[in-house]
Coordinates of C-alpha atoms and ligand atoms in Angstrom, one line a residue:
M22 CA -0.7 -9.7 -19.9
I23 CA -3.7 -10.1 -17.7
N24 CA -2.6 -11.9 -14.6
S25 CA -4.6 -10.9 -11.7
L26 CA -8.0 -12.2 -10.8
D27 CA -9.4 -8.7 -10.3
K28 CA -8.4 -7.6 -13.8
I29 CA -9.9 -10.8 -15.2
I30 CA -13.1 -10.3 -13.3
K31 CA -13.3 -6.7 -14.7
L32 CA -13.0 -8.0 -18.2
A33 CA -15.5 -10.8 -17.4
R34 CA -18.0 -8.3 -16.2
K35 CA -17.6 -6.3 -19.4
G36 CA -18.4 -9.5 -21.3
F37 CA -21.4 -10.0 -19.0
Y38 CA -22.7 -6.5 -19.7
F39 CA -22.2 -7.1 -23.5
S40 CA -24.5 -10.1 -23.1
L41 CA -27.0 -8.0 -21.3
L42 CA -27.0 -5.6 -24.2
G43 CA -28.1 -8.5 -26.3
I44 CA -24.7 -9.3 -27.8
R45 CA -24.7 -13.0 -27.9
Q46 CA -21.9 -15.0 -26.3
F47 CA -20.6 -16.2 -29.7
A48 CA -20.4 -12.6 -30.9
L49 CA -18.2 -11.6 -27.9
P50 CA -14.5 -11.0 -28.6
A51 CA -12.6 -14.2 -27.6
V52 CA -10.7 -12.4 -24.8
Y53 CA -14.0 -11.7 -22.9
K54 CA -15.2 -15.3 -23.3
T55 CA -11.9 -16.6 -22.0
C56 CA -12.0 -14.2 -19.2
I57 CA -15.5 -15.2 -18.1
K58 CA -14.3 -18.8 -17.9
K59 CA -11.1 -17.9 -16.2
A60 CA -12.8 -15.6 -13.6
I61 CA -15.3 -18.4 -12.7
Y62 CA -12.4 -20.8 -12.3
L63 CA -10.2 -18.4 -10.3
T64 CA -13.0 -17.4 -8.0
Q65 CA -13.7 -21.0 -7.2
E66 CA -10.0 -21.6 -6.7
R67 CA -9.8 -18.6 -4.4
K68 CA -12.8 -19.9 -2.3
I69 CA -11.1 -23.3 -2.0
Q70 CA -7.8 -21.6 -0.9
S71 CA -9.6 -19.5 1.6
Q72 CA -11.3 -22.7 3.1
Q73 CA -8.0 -24.5 3.1
S74 CA -6.4 -21.6 5.0
R75 CA -9.2 -21.7 7.5
C76 CA -8.7 -25.5 7.9
R77 CA -4.9 -25.2 8.2
A78 CA -5.1 -22.6 10.9
E79 CA -7.5 -24.9 12.8
K80 CA -5.1 -27.8 12.6
D81 CA -2.6 -28.8 15.3
S82 CA 0.4 -28.5 12.9
F83 CA 1.2 -25.9 10.3
R84 CA 4.1 -23.9 9.0
C85 CA 4.9 -20.6 10.8
E86 CA 7.2 -17.8 10.0
L87 CA 8.7 -15.3 12.4
I88 CA 9.0 -11.8 11.1
S89 CA 11.6 -9.4 12.6
F90 CA 11.1 -5.7 13.3
N91 CA 13.6 -4.9 10.5
E92 CA 11.5 -6.9 8.0
V93 CA 8.4 -5.0 9.2
L94 CA 10.3 -1.7 8.6
R95 CA 11.3 -2.8 5.1
L96 CA 7.8 -3.9 4.2
S97 CA 6.2 -0.7 5.6
R98 CA 8.6 1.4 3.5
I99 CA 7.7 -0.5 0.4
L100 CA 4.0 -0.2 1.2
A101 CA 4.3 3.6 1.7
R102 CA 6.1 3.9 -1.6
K103 CA 3.3 2.1 -3.4
I104 CA 0.6 4.2 -1.9
K105 CA 2.5 7.4 -2.8
A106 CA 3.1 6.2 -6.3
S107 CA -0.6 5.6 -6.8
G108 CA -1.4 9.3 -6.1
Y109 CA -4.0 8.4 -3.5
M110 CA -3.8 11.1 -0.8
P111 CA -5.9 10.1 2.2
D112 CA -7.4 12.6 4.6
L113 CA -7.3 10.0 7.4
I114 CA -5.4 6.7 8.0
V115 CA -7.3 4.1 10.0
A116 CA -5.0 1.4 11.5
I117 CA -6.8 -1.9 12.3
G118 CA -5.9 -2.9 15.8
R119 CA -4.0 -4.5 17.0
G120 CA -1.9 -5.9 14.1
G121 CA -2.2 -2.7 12.1
Y122 CA -1.0 -0.3 14.8
V123 CA 2.7 -0.5 14.0
P124 CA 2.4 -0.7 10.2
G125 CA -0.1 2.2 10.4
R126 CA 2.3 4.3 12.3
L127 CA 5.3 3.4 10.2
V128 CA 3.5 4.0 6.9
S129 CA 2.1 7.3 8.1
D130 CA 5.7 8.2 9.0
F131 CA 7.0 7.3 5.6
L132 CA 4.2 9.3 4.0
L133 CA 5.0 12.3 6.3
F134 CA 1.3 12.1 7.3
N135 CA -0.2 13.0 10.7
D136 CA -3.8 12.1 10.8
L137 CA -3.8 8.5 12.1
T138 CA -6.6 6.9 14.0
S139 CA -7.6 3.3 14.7
M140 CA -10.4 0.8 15.2
K141 CA -10.1 -2.7 16.7
I142 CA -11.3 -5.8 15.0
E143 CA -10.9 -9.2 16.5
H144 CA -10.8 -12.3 14.3
Y145 CA -8.4 -14.6 16.2
S146 CA -7.9 -15.4 19.8
R147 CA -4.5 -16.7 20.9
A148 CA -2.2 -18.6 18.5
A149 CA -4.2 -18.9 15.2
D150 CA -7.4 -19.9 16.9
M151 CA -10.1 -18.3 14.7
R152 CA -13.3 -16.9 16.2
E153 CA -16.6 -17.8 14.4
E154 CA -16.4 -14.4 12.7
A155 CA -14.5 -11.1 12.8
R156 CA -16.1 -8.5 15.0
I157 CA -15.6 -4.8 15.8
K158 CA -14.4 -4.3 19.3
F159 CA -13.7 -0.6 19.2
P160 CA -15.2 1.6 16.4
I161 CA -13.5 4.6 14.7
P162 CA -13.6 7.4 17.3
V163 CA -13.8 10.3 14.8
E164 CA -16.1 11.7 12.1
I165 CA -15.1 10.3 8.7
T166 CA -18.0 11.5 6.5
G167 CA -16.7 12.9 3.2
K168 CA -13.1 12.0 4.0
K169 CA -10.7 9.9 1.9
I170 CA -9.8 7.0 4.1
L171 CA -6.8 4.6 4.0
I172 CA -7.2 1.5 6.1
I173 CA -4.0 -0.2 7.1
D174 CA -3.5 -3.7 8.6
D175 CA -0.6 -6.1 8.9
V176 CA -2.0 -9.1 7.0
T177 CA -4.9 -10.6 5.1
D178 CA -5.5 -14.2 5.9
T179 CA -9.1 -15.1 5.2
G180 CA -9.8 -11.5 4.3
E181 CA -12.7 -11.3 6.7
T182 CA -11.2 -8.5 8.8
L183 CA -10.8 -6.1 5.9
N184 CA -14.1 -7.1 4.4
L185 CA -15.7 -6.1 7.7
A186 CA -13.6 -2.9 8.0
V187 CA -14.5 -1.7 4.5
D188 CA -18.2 -2.4 5.0
Y189 CA -18.2 -0.6 8.3
V190 CA -16.3 2.4 6.8
L191 CA -18.5 2.6 3.7
N192 CA -21.6 2.9 5.9
L193 CA -20.1 6.1 7.4
N194 CA -20.2 7.8 4.0
P195 CA -16.5 8.6 3.4
A196 CA -15.4 10.2 0.1
S197 CA -13.4 7.1 -0.7
V198 CA -11.8 4.1 0.9
R199 CA -8.5 2.2 0.1
T200 CA -6.9 -0.6 1.9
A201 CA -3.3 -1.5 2.5
V202 CA -1.5 -4.4 4.2
L203 CA 2.1 -5.4 4.6
Q204 CA 1.5 -9.0 3.5
H205 CA -1.4 -10.3 1.5
K206 CA -2.0 -14.0 1.4
I207 CA -3.6 -15.1 -1.9
S208 CA -5.9 -17.4 0.1
S209 CA -7.7 -14.2 1.3
N210 CA -11.1 -13.5 -0.2
F211 CA -10.3 -9.8 0.0
T212 CA -7.6 -8.2 -2.2
P213 CA -6.3 -4.9 -0.7
D214 CA -5.6 -2.0 -3.0
F215 CA -2.0 -1.9 -1.8
Y216 CA 0.3 -4.6 -0.3
A217 CA 4.1 -4.7 0.1
Q218 CA 4.3 -8.5 -0.4
K219 CA 2.1 -11.3 -1.8
I220 CA 2.2 -14.6 0.2
I221 CA 1.6 -17.5 -2.2
K222 CA 2.3 -20.5 0.0
W223 CA 0.1 -20.2 3.1
R224 CA 1.8 -20.0 6.5
W225 CA 1.0 -18.5 9.8
I226 CA 3.0 -15.3 10.1
I227 CA 4.2 -14.3 13.6
Y228 CA 4.8 -10.5 13.8
P229 CA 7.2 -9.2 16.5
W230 CA 4.3 -7.5 18.3
A231 CA 2.5 -10.8 18.7
R232 CA 5.5 -13.1 19.1
Y233 CA 5.1 -13.6 22.9
E234 CA 1.3 -14.2 22.6
D235 CA 1.5 -16.6 19.7
L236 CA 4.3 -18.6 21.2
A237 CA 2.5 -18.9 24.5
G238 CA -0.6 -20.1 22.7
F239 CA 1.3 -22.7 20.7
A240 CA 3.1 -23.9 23.8
E241 CA -0.2 -24.5 25.5
K242 CA -1.5 -26.4 22.4
I243 CA 1.7 -28.5 22.5
I244 CA 1.4 -29.3 26.1
Q245 CA -2.3 -30.1 26.1
N246 CA -2.7 -33.5 27.9
W247 CA 1.0 -34.2 28.1
T248 CA 3.7 -33.6 30.7
L249 CA 6.8 -32.4 28.8
D250 CA 10.2 -31.0 29.5
L251 CA 11.7 -27.9 27.8
S252 CA 13.6 -29.9 25.2
Q253 CA 10.5 -31.9 24.3
I254 CA 8.5 -28.7 23.9
I255 CA 11.2 -27.2 21.7
A256 CA 11.3 -30.3 19.5
E257 CA 7.5 -30.1 19.1
F258 CA 7.7 -26.4 18.1
K259 CA 10.1 -27.5 15.3
H260 CA 8.0 -30.6 14.3
R261 CA 4.6 -28.9 14.3
Y262 CA 5.3 -25.3 13.4
E263 CA 8.8 -25.4 11.8
L264 CA 10.0 -22.9 14.5
D265 CA 13.5 -23.0 16.0
L266 CA 13.2 -21.5 19.4
K267 CA 15.9 -20.7 22.0
E268 CA 15.5 -22.3 25.4
T269 CA 15.7 -18.9 27.2
E270 CA 12.8 -17.4 25.2
L271 CA 10.5 -20.3 25.7
L272 CA 11.4 -20.7 29.4
E273 CA 10.4 -17.1 30.0
I274 CA 7.0 -17.7 28.4
L275 CA 6.4 -21.0 30.3
D276 CA 7.3 -19.4 33.6
D277 CA 4.9 -16.6 32.8
L278 CA 2.1 -19.0 31.9
A279 CA 2.8 -20.8 35.2
E280 CA 2.6 -17.5 37.1
R281 CA -0.8 -16.8 35.4
G282 CA -2.0 -20.2 36.7
E283 CA -2.4 -21.7 33.2
L284 CA 0.6 -24.1 33.4
E285 CA 2.2 -26.0 36.3
S286 CA 5.7 -27.4 36.6
T287 CA 6.9 -30.4 38.5
E288 CA 10.5 -31.8 39.1
L289 CA 11.3 -35.3 38.2
D290 CA 14.9 -36.7 38.2
N291 CA 16.3 -33.2 38.0
R292 CA 14.0 -32.4 35.0
K293 CA 11.5 -29.6 35.1
L294 CA 8.2 -30.9 33.5
W295 CA 5.3 -28.8 32.3
S296 CA 1.6 -29.6 32.1
L297 CA -1.6 -27.7 31.9
K298 CA -3.0 -26.7 35.2
Q299 CA -5.9 -28.9 36.2
Ligands
PRP301 O1 -7.9 -11.8 7.1 P1 -8.2 -12.4 8.5 O2 -8.4 -13.9 8.5 O3 -9.4 -11.7 9.1 O4 -6.9 -12.2 9.4 C1 -6.2 -11.0 9.5 C2 -6.4 -10.3 10.8 O5 -6.1 -11.2 11.9 C3 -5.2 -10.5 12.7 O6 -5.9 -9.8 13.7 P2 -6.5 -10.6 15.1 O7 -7.9 -10.9 14.9 O8 -5.5 -11.7 15.4 O9 -6.4 -9.5 16.1 P3 -5.1 -8.7 16.7 O10 -4.6 -7.9 15.6 O11 -5.6 -8.0 17.9 O12 -4.1 -9.8 17.1 C4 -4.4 -9.6 11.9 O13 -3.9 -8.5 12.6 C5 -5.5 -9.1 10.9 O14 -6.2 -8.0 11.4

């Protein structure tokens, strides 16, 4: 059965072309008419989900999930298998930095493939804070004209990063472009050609290569205008982000932020309290 938006859109397009050829709507096979309606509905639905994902990520509280290196390895293996099974044989893999560096390297390993390069796109600053729009920080450093390209990233959230990456690559006249991510959120307005896992219920995913950075950002958001001790900060992590953190891990991050001059600590009744540096 037809179950993905892209297949439905394809059928809907066929229906649209029929109508351009002068075949009236009522003469169209029922499946095309249903698909046109469903495609309009699902496209609107996807837009709403994408806006919701943007709003959630801008809120003070949302669900997060910590992903381990073992899980990254498992997902990369699945992703490589899917790419292999499709028969697509790239000439060059482009990892999107920074999140796509490790998946790009692992997938190229599982494909026994050597030609891996990268470009850097920035869409978020620290801890789920979204910039106005995604931007290319470092372009692809090699010639890609006439080559079959495979772009690899860790995740699609709004989909803006991959939209930008594909537009950019297409402008350089490759032979073809495919995209692959470990985890594809259905809230994304871009559907990659390959993904290891589909994420249906939106959550902010914290990969092991960004764990420190994300937790530091969330800690600063929690502290904001408050003066809190370690146990209060841990409780807030649980309450706002559904994250269970160990004291030792958080303490290391808080000490680092203090050393960088972003936080300050004071002692009160044998309690160490943390606040933003004024
Ligand atoms: O679909 P989107 O909403 O664009 O989000 C996905 C992108 O966001 C993250 O990168 P980020 O901008 O955080 O840069 P980083 O990889 O350097 O952390 C992630 O690694 C993806 O590239």
